[in-house]
Structure formats: structure tokens, C-alpha cells
Short mmCIF file of C-alpha atoms in Angstrom, two decimals:
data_model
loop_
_atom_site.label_atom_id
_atom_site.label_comp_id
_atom_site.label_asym_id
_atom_site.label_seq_id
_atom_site.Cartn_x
_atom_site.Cartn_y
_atom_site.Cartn_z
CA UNK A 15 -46.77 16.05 27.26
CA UNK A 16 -47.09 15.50 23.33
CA UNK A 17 -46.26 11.57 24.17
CA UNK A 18 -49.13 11.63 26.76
CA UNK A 19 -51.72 13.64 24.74
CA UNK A 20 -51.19 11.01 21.52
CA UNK A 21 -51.34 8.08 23.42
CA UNK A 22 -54.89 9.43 25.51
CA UNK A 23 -56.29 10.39 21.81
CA UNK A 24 -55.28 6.72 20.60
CA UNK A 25 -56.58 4.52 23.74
CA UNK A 26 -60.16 7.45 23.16
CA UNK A 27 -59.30 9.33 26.46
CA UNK A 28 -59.08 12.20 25.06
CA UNK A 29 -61.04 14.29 27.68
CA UNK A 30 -58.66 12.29 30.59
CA UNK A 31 -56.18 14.27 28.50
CA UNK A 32 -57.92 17.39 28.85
CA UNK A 33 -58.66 16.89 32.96
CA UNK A 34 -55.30 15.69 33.63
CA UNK A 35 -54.14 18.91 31.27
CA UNK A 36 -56.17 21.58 33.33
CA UNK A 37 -55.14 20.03 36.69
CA UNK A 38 -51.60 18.92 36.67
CA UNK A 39 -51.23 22.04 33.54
CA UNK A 40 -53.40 25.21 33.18
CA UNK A 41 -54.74 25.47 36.77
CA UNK A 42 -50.93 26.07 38.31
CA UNK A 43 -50.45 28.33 35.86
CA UNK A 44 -53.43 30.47 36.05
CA UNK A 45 -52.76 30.48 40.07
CA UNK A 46 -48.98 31.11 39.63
CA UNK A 47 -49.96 34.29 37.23
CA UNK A 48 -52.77 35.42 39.51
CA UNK A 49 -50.53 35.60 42.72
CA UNK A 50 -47.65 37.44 40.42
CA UNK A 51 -50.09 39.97 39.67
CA UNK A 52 -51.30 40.55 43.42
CA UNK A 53 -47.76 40.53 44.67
CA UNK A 54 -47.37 43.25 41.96
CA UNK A 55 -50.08 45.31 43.14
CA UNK A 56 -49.36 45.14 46.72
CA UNK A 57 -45.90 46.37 45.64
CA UNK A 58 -47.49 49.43 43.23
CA UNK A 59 -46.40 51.71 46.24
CA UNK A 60 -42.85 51.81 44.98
CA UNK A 61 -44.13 53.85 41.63
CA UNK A 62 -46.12 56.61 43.89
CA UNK A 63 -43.89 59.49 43.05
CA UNK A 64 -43.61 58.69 39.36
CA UNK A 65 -44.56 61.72 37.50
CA UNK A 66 -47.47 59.27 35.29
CA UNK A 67 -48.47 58.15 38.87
CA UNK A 68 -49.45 61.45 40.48
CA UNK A 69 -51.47 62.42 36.85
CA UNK A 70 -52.95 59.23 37.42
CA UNK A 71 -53.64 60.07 41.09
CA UNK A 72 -54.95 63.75 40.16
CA UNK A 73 -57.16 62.75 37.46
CA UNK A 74 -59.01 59.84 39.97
CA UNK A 75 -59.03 62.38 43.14
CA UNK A 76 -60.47 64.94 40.46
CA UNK A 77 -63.10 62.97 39.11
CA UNK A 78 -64.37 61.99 42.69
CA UNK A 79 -64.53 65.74 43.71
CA UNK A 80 -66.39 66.43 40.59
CA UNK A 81 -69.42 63.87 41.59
CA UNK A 82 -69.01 65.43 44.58
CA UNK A 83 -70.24 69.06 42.90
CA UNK A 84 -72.60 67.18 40.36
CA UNK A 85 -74.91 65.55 43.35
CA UNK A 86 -78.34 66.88 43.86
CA UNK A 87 -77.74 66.56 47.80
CA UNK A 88 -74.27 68.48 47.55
CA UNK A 89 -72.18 69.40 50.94
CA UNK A 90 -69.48 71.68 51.82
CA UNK A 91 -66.61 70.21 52.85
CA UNK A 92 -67.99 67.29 50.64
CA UNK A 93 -64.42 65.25 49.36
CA UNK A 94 -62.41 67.47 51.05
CA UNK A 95 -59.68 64.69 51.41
CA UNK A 96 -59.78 64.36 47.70
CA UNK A 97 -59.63 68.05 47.33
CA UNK A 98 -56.46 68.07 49.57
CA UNK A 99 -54.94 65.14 47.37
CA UNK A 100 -55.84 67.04 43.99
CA UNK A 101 -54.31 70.31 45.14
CA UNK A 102 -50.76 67.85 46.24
CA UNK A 103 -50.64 66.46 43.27
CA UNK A 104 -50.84 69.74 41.14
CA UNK A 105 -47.87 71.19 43.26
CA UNK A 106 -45.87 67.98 42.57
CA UNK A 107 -46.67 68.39 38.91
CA UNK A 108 -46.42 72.55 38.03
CA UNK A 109 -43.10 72.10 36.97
CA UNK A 110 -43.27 68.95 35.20
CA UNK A 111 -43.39 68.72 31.28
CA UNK A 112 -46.93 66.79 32.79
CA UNK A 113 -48.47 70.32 33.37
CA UNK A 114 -49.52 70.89 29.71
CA UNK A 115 -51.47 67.40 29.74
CA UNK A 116 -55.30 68.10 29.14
CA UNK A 117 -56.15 66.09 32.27
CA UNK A 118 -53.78 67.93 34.14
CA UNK A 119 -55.58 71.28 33.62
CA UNK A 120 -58.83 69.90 33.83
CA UNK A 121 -58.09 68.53 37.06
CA UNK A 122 -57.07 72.19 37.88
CA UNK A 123 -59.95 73.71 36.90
CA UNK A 124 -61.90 71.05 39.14
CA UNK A 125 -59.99 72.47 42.18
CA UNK A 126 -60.87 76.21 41.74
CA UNK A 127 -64.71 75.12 40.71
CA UNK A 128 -64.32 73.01 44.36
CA UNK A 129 -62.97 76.13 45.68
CA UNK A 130 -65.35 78.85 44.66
CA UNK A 131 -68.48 75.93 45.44
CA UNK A 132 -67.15 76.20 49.25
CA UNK A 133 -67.58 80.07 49.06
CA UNK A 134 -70.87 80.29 47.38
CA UNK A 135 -72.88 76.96 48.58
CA UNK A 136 -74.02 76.96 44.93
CA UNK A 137 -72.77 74.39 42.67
CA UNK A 138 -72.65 74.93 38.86
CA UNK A 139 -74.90 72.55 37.44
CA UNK A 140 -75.17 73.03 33.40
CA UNK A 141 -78.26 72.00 31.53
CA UNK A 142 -78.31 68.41 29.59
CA UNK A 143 -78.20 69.39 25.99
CA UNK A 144 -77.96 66.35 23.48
CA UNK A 145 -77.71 67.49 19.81
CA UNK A 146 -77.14 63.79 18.70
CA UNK A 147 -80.50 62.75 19.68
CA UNK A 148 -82.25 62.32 16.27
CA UNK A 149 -82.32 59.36 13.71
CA UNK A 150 -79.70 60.17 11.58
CA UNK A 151 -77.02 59.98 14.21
CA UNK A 152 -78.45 56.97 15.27
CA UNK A 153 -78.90 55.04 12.35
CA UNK A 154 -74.90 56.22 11.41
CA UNK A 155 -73.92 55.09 14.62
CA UNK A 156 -75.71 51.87 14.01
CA UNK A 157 -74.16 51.28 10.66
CA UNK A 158 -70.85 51.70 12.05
CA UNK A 159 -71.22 49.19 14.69
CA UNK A 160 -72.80 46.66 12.87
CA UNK A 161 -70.72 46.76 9.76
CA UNK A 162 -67.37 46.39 11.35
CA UNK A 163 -65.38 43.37 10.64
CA UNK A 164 -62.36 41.50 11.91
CA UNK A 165 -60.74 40.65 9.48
CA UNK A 166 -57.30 38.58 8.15
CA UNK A 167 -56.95 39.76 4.22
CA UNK A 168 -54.90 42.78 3.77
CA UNK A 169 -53.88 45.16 1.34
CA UNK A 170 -49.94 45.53 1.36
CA UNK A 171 -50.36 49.18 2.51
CA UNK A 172 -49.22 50.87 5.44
CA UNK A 173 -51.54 53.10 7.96
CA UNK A 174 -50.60 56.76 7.80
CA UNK A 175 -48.93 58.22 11.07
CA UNK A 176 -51.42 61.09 11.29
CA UNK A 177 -54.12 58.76 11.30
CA UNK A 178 -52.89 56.44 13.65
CA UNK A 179 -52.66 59.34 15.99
CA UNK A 180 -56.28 60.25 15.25
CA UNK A 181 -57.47 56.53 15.87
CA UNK A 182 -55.20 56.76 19.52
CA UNK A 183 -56.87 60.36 20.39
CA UNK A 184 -60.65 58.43 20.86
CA UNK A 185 -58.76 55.70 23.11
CA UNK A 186 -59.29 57.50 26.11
CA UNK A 187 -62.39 59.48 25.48
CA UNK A 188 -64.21 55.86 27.18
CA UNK A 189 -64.80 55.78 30.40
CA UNK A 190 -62.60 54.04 32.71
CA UNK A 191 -62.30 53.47 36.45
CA UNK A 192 -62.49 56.49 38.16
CA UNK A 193 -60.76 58.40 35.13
CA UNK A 194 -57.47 56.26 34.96
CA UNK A 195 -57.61 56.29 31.68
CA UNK A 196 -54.62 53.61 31.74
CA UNK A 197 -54.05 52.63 28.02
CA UNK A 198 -50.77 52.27 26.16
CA UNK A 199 -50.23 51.54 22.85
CA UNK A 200 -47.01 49.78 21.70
CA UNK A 201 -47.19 49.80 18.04
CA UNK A 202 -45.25 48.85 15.08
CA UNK A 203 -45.28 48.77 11.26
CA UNK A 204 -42.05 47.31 10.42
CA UNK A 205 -42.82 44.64 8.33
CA UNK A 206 -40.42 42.04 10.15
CA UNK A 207 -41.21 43.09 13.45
CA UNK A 208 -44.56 43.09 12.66
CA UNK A 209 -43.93 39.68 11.78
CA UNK A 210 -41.73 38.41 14.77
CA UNK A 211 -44.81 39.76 16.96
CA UNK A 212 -47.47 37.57 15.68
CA UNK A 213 -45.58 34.90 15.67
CA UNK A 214 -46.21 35.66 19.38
CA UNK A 215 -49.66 34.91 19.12
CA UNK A 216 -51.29 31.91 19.13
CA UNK A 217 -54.69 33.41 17.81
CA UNK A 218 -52.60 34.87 14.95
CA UNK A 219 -53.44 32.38 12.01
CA UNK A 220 -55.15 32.07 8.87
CA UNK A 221 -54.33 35.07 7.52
CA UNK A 222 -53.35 35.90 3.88
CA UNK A 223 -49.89 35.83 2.00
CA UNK A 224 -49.74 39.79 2.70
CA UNK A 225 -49.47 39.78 6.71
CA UNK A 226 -51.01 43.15 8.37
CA UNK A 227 -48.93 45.89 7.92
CA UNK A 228 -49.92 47.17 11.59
CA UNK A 229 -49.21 45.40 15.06
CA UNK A 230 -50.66 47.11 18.31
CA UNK A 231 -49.67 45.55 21.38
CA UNK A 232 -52.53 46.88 23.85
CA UNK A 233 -51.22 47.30 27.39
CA UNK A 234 -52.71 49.25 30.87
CA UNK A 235 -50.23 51.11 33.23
CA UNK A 236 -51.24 48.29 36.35
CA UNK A 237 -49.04 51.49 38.72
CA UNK A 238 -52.49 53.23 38.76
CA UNK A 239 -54.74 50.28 40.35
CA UNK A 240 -54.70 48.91 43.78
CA UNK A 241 -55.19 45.18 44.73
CA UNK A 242 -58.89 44.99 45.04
CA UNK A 243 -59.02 46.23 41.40
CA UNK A 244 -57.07 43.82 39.69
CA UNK A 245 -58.97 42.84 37.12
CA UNK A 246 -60.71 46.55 36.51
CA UNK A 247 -57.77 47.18 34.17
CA UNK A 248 -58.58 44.62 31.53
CA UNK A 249 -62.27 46.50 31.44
CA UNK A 250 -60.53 49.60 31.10
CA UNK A 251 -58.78 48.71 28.06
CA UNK A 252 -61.31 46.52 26.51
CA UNK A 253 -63.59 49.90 26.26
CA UNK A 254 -60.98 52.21 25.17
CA UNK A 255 -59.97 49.43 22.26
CA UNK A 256 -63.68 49.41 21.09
CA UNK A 257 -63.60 53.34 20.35
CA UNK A 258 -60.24 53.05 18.78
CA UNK A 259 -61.56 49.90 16.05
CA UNK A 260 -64.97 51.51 15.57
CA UNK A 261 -63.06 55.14 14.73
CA UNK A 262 -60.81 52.68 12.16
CA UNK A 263 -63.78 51.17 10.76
CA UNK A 264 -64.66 54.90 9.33
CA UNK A 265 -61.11 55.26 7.66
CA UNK A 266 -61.61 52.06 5.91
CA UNK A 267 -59.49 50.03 8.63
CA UNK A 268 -59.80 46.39 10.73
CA UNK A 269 -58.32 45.75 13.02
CA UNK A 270 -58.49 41.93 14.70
CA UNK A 271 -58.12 41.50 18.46
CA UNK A 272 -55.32 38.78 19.31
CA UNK A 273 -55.99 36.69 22.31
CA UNK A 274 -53.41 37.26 24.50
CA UNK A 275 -54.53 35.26 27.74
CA UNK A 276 -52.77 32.26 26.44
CA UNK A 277 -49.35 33.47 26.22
CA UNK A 278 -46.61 31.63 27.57
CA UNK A 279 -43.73 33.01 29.29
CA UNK A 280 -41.03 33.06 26.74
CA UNK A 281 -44.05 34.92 24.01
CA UNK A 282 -44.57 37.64 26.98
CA UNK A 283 -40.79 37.67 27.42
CA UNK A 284 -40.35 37.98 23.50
CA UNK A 285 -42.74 40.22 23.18
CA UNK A 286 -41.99 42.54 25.77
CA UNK A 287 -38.83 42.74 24.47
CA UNK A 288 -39.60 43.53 20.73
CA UNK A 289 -41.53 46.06 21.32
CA UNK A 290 -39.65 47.87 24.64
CA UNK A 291 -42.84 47.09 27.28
CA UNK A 292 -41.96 48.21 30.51
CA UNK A 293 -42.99 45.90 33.21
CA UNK A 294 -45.22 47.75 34.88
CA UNK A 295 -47.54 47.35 31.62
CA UNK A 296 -49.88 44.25 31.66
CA UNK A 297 -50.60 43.48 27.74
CA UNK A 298 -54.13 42.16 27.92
CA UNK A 299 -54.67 41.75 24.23
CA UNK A 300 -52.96 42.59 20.49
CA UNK A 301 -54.41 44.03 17.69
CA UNK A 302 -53.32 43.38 13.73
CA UNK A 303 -54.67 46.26 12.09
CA UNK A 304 -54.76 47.42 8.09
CA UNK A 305 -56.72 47.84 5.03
CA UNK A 306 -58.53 44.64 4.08
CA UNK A 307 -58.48 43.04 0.84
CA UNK A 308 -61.56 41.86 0.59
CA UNK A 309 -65.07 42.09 2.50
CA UNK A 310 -66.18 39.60 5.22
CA UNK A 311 -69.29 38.18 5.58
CA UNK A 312 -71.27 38.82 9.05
CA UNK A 313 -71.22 36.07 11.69
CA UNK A 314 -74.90 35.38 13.11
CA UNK A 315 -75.19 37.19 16.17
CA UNK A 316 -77.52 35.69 19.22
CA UNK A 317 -81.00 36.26 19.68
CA UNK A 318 -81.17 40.17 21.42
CA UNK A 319 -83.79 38.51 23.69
CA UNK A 320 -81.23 36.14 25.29
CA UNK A 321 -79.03 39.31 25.70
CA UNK A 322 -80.63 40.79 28.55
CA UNK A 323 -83.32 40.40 31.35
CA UNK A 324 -85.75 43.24 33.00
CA UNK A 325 -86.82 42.62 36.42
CA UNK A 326 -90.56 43.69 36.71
CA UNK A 327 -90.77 42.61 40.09
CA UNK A 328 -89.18 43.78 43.35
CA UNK A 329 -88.02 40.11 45.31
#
């Protein structure tokens, strides 16, 4: 393929290259790993009684019985099938290590509130009460978001365990897919491992003598989605990802998101193996993180006016 790729660039058919590349090349590929991952999905029945299945189950049943008691134009009897799945799941789980899971007894309390709602027709609705709504918050906020950085400069210094864990407790505090909340993080801060992983990754260049001391491999549990949501997972963990490197950004750490889509098979196979991925874990991106060593300069950002569009008009 090298052989053919000189040659084009020599005879100035270089985009032949790149047509005859994304036919005979990327498009098989792409359609090869798209039909893996459906064939994977249609298979996720296998996992059903996994004890991280039924939470996953329970927390999605949950959440759809709780709309159900926040609508305006709430019924009795309203998600009673989802009631009936909740109240399964929490039998298969009360004497599982599972049961002390925050989600877990949220999901409980759900039930009884569906319960007691069926006795009383009167659903507990609880008054909006936002006591970030003034400037300050705002402008913080603001300052945050905008003054983040990727960045490939790092100080030879490792992240503290304690504040790793705080930077993974935001993770799931995004929304996600009917509560899911699917994330795993496979991470590492052994300096050669941490090295043998980005030498996975393709995007992984142009970074200083002192590599990152801290390698996140960013994967969703694909056991919780069904077919016609097989791409909702990469949303999923996108979001979650965004709380975790804005939390960093207030500790004093970047983190850089790795492009992962590019992989080939034997960097997923190395990978995976590094770092102990199951395979029912898709990794959708990676993420070098550390203190940096120097400050970054702002890219431009576009115009906010070509960011979005408000229809004035009914069609």
C-alpha cells in the first residue's frame, strides 16, 4: 500500500490515492466494525443476569417511573411495567454486594414513592429552587470552561489517588441515556505502561521529553444498550468525560482526548490487553492527563452566530 501511495504522490494522483484508499481501504473496515458491533448487541442478551446488568436495568426502569411521577398529567397505574421490572431487579440484587450502590437505593426509594403515589393519587412534586442563579456562579463557571486547555507539556509529577477518585466521582453526575450511566475508567500511571499505551495512539504525538504521567483509557459497558442505540453510548461517555476534564481543570490538571476511532486491530488488541479491558467495554476515546509545564495559548473558536439557528417561524 506504501508502494502504491508513493508512486500516486509521484505521477500527482494523490487524491486517486485517497479514493482508491477509502474504497478498496477504510470503507470495509468501517462496515466490517459496524456489523461486529450490531452482532454484539443483538447478542447483549447473554449478559442479562450479570449483577452490573440488572443495576443497569434498575437504574433505566427507575428513571422512567420517575418521569412517570414528575408529569403534570400523571396516571395511576402510569409505568406499571417498569414498576414491576424495578421491584425484580431489587429482589435479584438485596443480597448482592450491589445493594449498597447509591443508584441502587435510589432506585428503591423510587419504588416506595411509586407505591405510596398509587395510594394517594398525589404525586410529590418539590419546588424548583436554583441557588446558582446569580453572576458569580456564572462568570466562575464561564472561566472554567473557557480557560481549559489540552495540552502536551508536562510536569514529571504524578496525580494523587484521592484526587483521581474525586475527578471519577463527577463522571457520572451527566446525564446519560435513560440513567445508564455506562462509563469505565481503565487507568494507569506506571510510567512504562503509560508509555506502551500511547504508543497505541495515533493522535498521541508532539508531546514533550516528560510523557504524561496519567493514561485513562475511556470505555462504556455496551451490555446496557440495545441495537437501536448503538451509537448512544459514545454520547454517553463524551458528556461524562467533559465533567471529569472541566473538574481537573480546577486542580490544576489537562487532560488531552486521544482519538481512538482510528485504531487498528492489533492497537485495540494491545491495548485491551495492557490495561485488562473486558470485551464487553467499547473504548471510544483515551485521555493523557497531568500537570502541564507550561500554559497554552487559546485556539480561535467560530463565530457563536454560526453555532446555532432559532426558528421564528412555524413551516
Amino acid at each position: 500500500m506504501q508502494i502504491v501511495k508513493n508512486t500516486l504522490k509521484k505521477l500527482g494522483l494523490h487524491r486517486l490515492y485517497q479514493f482508491l484508499h477509502t474504497i478498496f481501504f477504510l470503507l470495509p473496515r468501517v462496515l466490517c466494525e459496524e456489523t461486529k458491533l450490531i452482532l454484539t448487541l443483538l447478542t447483549n442478551g447473554r449478559y442479562a443476569k450479570d449483577e452490573d446488568v440488572v443495576l443497569a436495568s434498575l437504574r433505566t426502569c427507575a428513571h422512567i417511573i420517575d418521569k412517570g411521577l414528575q408529569a403534570d398529567n400523571w396516571q395511576p397505574d402510569r409505568a406499571i411495567s417498569f414498576y414491576s421490572e424495578c421491584v425484580k431487579n431489587i429482589k435479584q440484587l438485596e443480597k448482592s454486594t450491589l445493594n449498597s450502590d447509591d443508584s441502587y437505593k435510589w432506585a428503591k426509594e423510587k419504588v416506595l414513592e411509586y407505591e405510596k403515589v398509587q395510594e394517594t393519587s398525589s404525586p410529590l412534586h418539590l419546588d424548583y429552587s436554583n441557588i446558582h442563579n446569580n453572576e458569580h456562579t456564572r462568570q466562575l463557571l464561564r472561566d472554567i470552561i473557557t480557560s481549559r486547555r489540552s495540552v502536551r507539556s508536562f510536569l514529571n509529577k504524578s496525580v494523587d489517588a484521592d484526587v483521581l477518585k474525586e475527578l471519577v466521582s463527577v463522571v457520572n453526575w451527566a446525564s446519560s441515556s435513560c440513567n445508564r450511566q455506562p462509563i469505565v475508567l481503565h487507568i494507569t500511571q506506571q510510567r512504562e505502561l503509560v508509555r506502551k499505551c500511547l504508543n497505541q495512539c495515533a493522535g498521541s504525538t508532539c508531546f514533550s521529553e516528560i510523557e504524561p504521567p496519567c493514561f485513562i483509557a475511556v470505555c462504556v459497558d455496551i451490555r446496557f444498550y440495545r441495537l437501536a442505540d448503538r451509537h448512544v453510548f459514545i454520547v454517553d461517555g463524551a458528556l461524562g468525560i467533559q465533567n471529569l476534564l472541566l473538574f481537573a481543570h480546577t486542580y490544576g490538571i489537562e487532560g488531552t482526548v486521544l482519538n481512538w476511532m482510528q485504531a487498528t486491530r492489533r492497537e485495540e488488541k494491545k491495548l485491551r490487553e495492557m490495561l485488562a479491558i473486558p470485551k464487553y467495554e467499547r473504548i471510544i476515546f483515551n485521555i493523557a492527563l497531568g500537570y502541564p509545564s507550561k500554559a497554552m495559548p487559546a485556539p480561535g473558536r467560530k463565530e457563536v452566530t454560526k453555532t446555532y439557528h432559532i426558528q421564528v417561524k412555524a413551516k
